PDB file of C-alpha atoms in Angstrom:
ATOM      1  CA  MET A   1     -27.794 -29.753  14.410  1.00  0.00           C
ATOM      2  CA  ASP A   2     -30.180 -30.500  11.611  1.00  0.00           C
ATOM      3  CA  VAL A   3     -29.495 -30.104   7.893  1.00  0.00           C
ATOM      4  CA  HIS A   4     -31.663 -27.006   7.549  1.00  0.00           C
ATOM      5  CA  ARG A   5     -29.822 -25.193  10.350  1.00  0.00           C
ATOM      6  CA  CYS A   6     -26.457 -26.227   8.896  1.00  0.00           C
ATOM      7  CA  LEU A   7     -27.388 -24.788   5.479  1.00  0.00           C
ATOM      8  CA  GLU A   8     -28.502 -21.538   7.111  1.00  0.00           C
ATOM      9  CA  LYS A   9     -25.202 -21.331   8.957  1.00  0.00           C
ATOM     10  CA  ILE A  10     -23.249 -21.908   5.730  1.00  0.00           C
ATOM     11  CA  GLU A  11     -25.189 -19.130   3.996  1.00  0.00           C
ATOM     12  CA  GLU A  12     -24.623 -16.803   6.937  1.00  0.00           C
ATOM     13  CA  LEU A  13     -20.884 -17.495   6.865  1.00  0.00           C
ATOM     14  CA  ARG A  14     -20.724 -16.889   3.116  1.00  0.00           C
ATOM     15  CA  GLN A  15     -22.443 -13.549   3.591  1.00  0.00           C
ATOM     16  CA  ASN A  16     -19.991 -12.643   6.362  1.00  0.00           C
ATOM     17  CA  GLU A  17     -17.110 -13.593   4.077  1.00  0.00           C
ATOM     18  CA  THR A  18     -18.482 -11.359   1.314  1.00  0.00           C
ATOM     19  CA  ASP A  19     -18.929  -8.480   3.769  1.00  0.00           C
ATOM     20  CA  LEU A  20     -15.347  -8.867   4.978  1.00  0.00           C
ATOM     21  CA  ARG A  21     -13.984  -8.892   1.425  1.00  0.00           C
ATOM     22  CA  ASN A  22     -15.860  -5.674   0.709  1.00  0.00           C
ATOM     23  CA  LYS A  23     -14.480  -4.104   3.880  1.00  0.00           C
ATOM     24  CA  ILE A  24     -10.944  -5.139   2.894  1.00  0.00           C
ATOM     25  CA  LYS A  25     -11.395  -3.560  -0.545  1.00  0.00           C
ATOM     26  CA  ASN A  26     -12.625  -0.338   1.060  1.00  0.00           C
ATOM     27  CA  ILE A  27      -9.680  -0.282   3.469  1.00  0.00           C
ATOM     28  CA  GLN A  28      -7.207  -0.850   0.622  1.00  0.00           C
ATOM     29  CA  LYS A  29      -8.822   1.959  -1.375  1.00  0.00           C
ATOM     30  CA  GLU A  30      -8.596   4.301   1.612  1.00  0.00           C
ATOM     31  CA  LEU A  31      -4.928   3.349   2.152  1.00  0.00           C
ATOM     32  CA  ARG A  32      -4.128   4.195  -1.480  1.00  0.00           C
ATOM     33  CA  THR A  33      -5.940   7.515  -1.127  1.00  0.00           C
ATOM     34  CA  GLN A  34      -4.069   8.391   2.068  1.00  0.00           C
ATOM     35  CA  ARG A  35      -0.673   7.412   0.618  1.00  0.00           C
ATOM     36  CA  LEU A  36      -1.290   9.467  -2.503  1.00  0.00           C
ATOM     37  CA  TRP A  37      -2.333  12.484  -0.445  1.00  0.00           C
ATOM     38  CA  LEU A  38       0.716  12.107   1.797  1.00  0.00           C
ATOM     39  CA  GLN A  39       3.150  11.854  -1.116  1.00  0.00           C
ATOM     40  CA  THR A  40       1.511  14.773  -2.914  1.00  0.00           C
ATOM     41  CA  ASN A  41       1.533  17.081   0.100  1.00  0.00           C
ATOM     42  CA  CYS A  42       4.782  15.978   1.711  1.00  0.00           C
ATOM     43  CA  ASN A  43       7.678  18.379   2.061  1.00  0.00           C
ATOM     44  CA  HIS A  44      10.121  15.751   0.763  1.00  0.00           C
ATOM     45  CA  GLU A  45      13.521  15.420   2.347  1.00  0.00           C
ATOM     46  CA  TRP A  46      15.417  12.831   0.312  1.00  0.00           C
ATOM     47  CA  VAL A  47      18.081  10.666   1.928  1.00  0.00           C
ATOM     48  CA  TYR A  48      20.255   8.042   0.269  1.00  0.00           C
ATOM     49  CA  HIS A  49      18.658   4.620   0.572  1.00  0.00           C
ATOM     50  CA  ARG A  50      20.573   2.141  -1.605  1.00  0.00           C
ATOM     51  CA  GLU A  51      22.533   1.750  -4.798  1.00  0.00           C
ATOM     52  CA  CYS A  52      20.639   0.441  -7.818  1.00  0.00           C
ATOM     53  CA  PRO A  53      21.740  -0.821 -11.214  1.00  0.00           C
ATOM     54  CA  TYR A  54      22.427   1.596 -14.062  1.00  0.00           C
ATOM     55  CA  ASP A  55      23.930   4.260 -11.798  1.00  0.00           C
ATOM     56  CA  MET A  56      20.529   5.279 -10.458  1.00  0.00           C
ATOM     57  CA  PRO A  57      20.690   5.254  -6.656  1.00  0.00           C
ATOM     58  CA  ASP A  58      17.423   5.215  -4.751  1.00  0.00           C
ATOM     59  CA  TYR A  59      16.570   7.955  -2.339  1.00  0.00           C
ATOM     60  CA  GLN A  60      13.803   7.724   0.230  1.00  0.00           C
ATOM     61  CA  CYS A  61      11.860  10.574   1.771  1.00  0.00           C
ATOM     62  CA  LYS A  62      12.375  10.756   5.522  1.00  0.00           C
ATOM     63  CA  HIS A  63       8.767  11.811   6.049  1.00  0.00           C
ATOM     64  CA  CYS A  64       6.482   9.871   3.684  1.00  0.00           C
ATOM     65  CA  ARG A  65       8.889   7.022   2.728  1.00  0.00           C
ATOM     66  CA  ALA A  66       8.388   7.580  -0.993  1.00  0.00           C
ATOM     67  CA  PHE A  67      11.202   6.476  -3.296  1.00  0.00           C
ATOM     68  CA  GLN A  68      12.903   8.411  -6.045  1.00  0.00           C
ATOM     69  CA  SER A  69      15.743   7.415  -8.337  1.00  0.00           C
ATOM     70  CA  LEU A  70      18.128  10.207  -9.144  1.00  0.00           C
ATOM     71  CA  PRO A  71      20.988  10.058 -11.637  1.00  0.00           C
ATOM     72  CA  VAL A  72      24.475  10.080 -10.219  1.00  0.00           C
ATOM     73  CA  ARG A  73      26.287  13.379 -10.677  1.00  0.00           C
ATOM     74  CA  ARG A  74      29.708  12.738 -12.077  1.00  0.00           C
ATOM     75  CA  ASP A  75      32.033  15.701 -11.688  1.00  0.00           C
ATOM     76  CA  THR A  76      34.806  15.158 -14.211  1.00  0.00           C
TER      77      THR A  76
END
């Protein structure tokens, strides 16, 4: 392999790397869009997930997996 061909190959690989980074950014953007749509249009059904500090247990939607902290109801 000569030097000229090696430099061409390096440039080609850099371009491929740039293309892949752009594709990753587009995929991440689409994932955010889909998650937002899902959480907005979901018919949430909250189930207890775990206890958190400050008496704010976390609940998770069974359908879209969104989280919500709800205050503990203390019947006294």
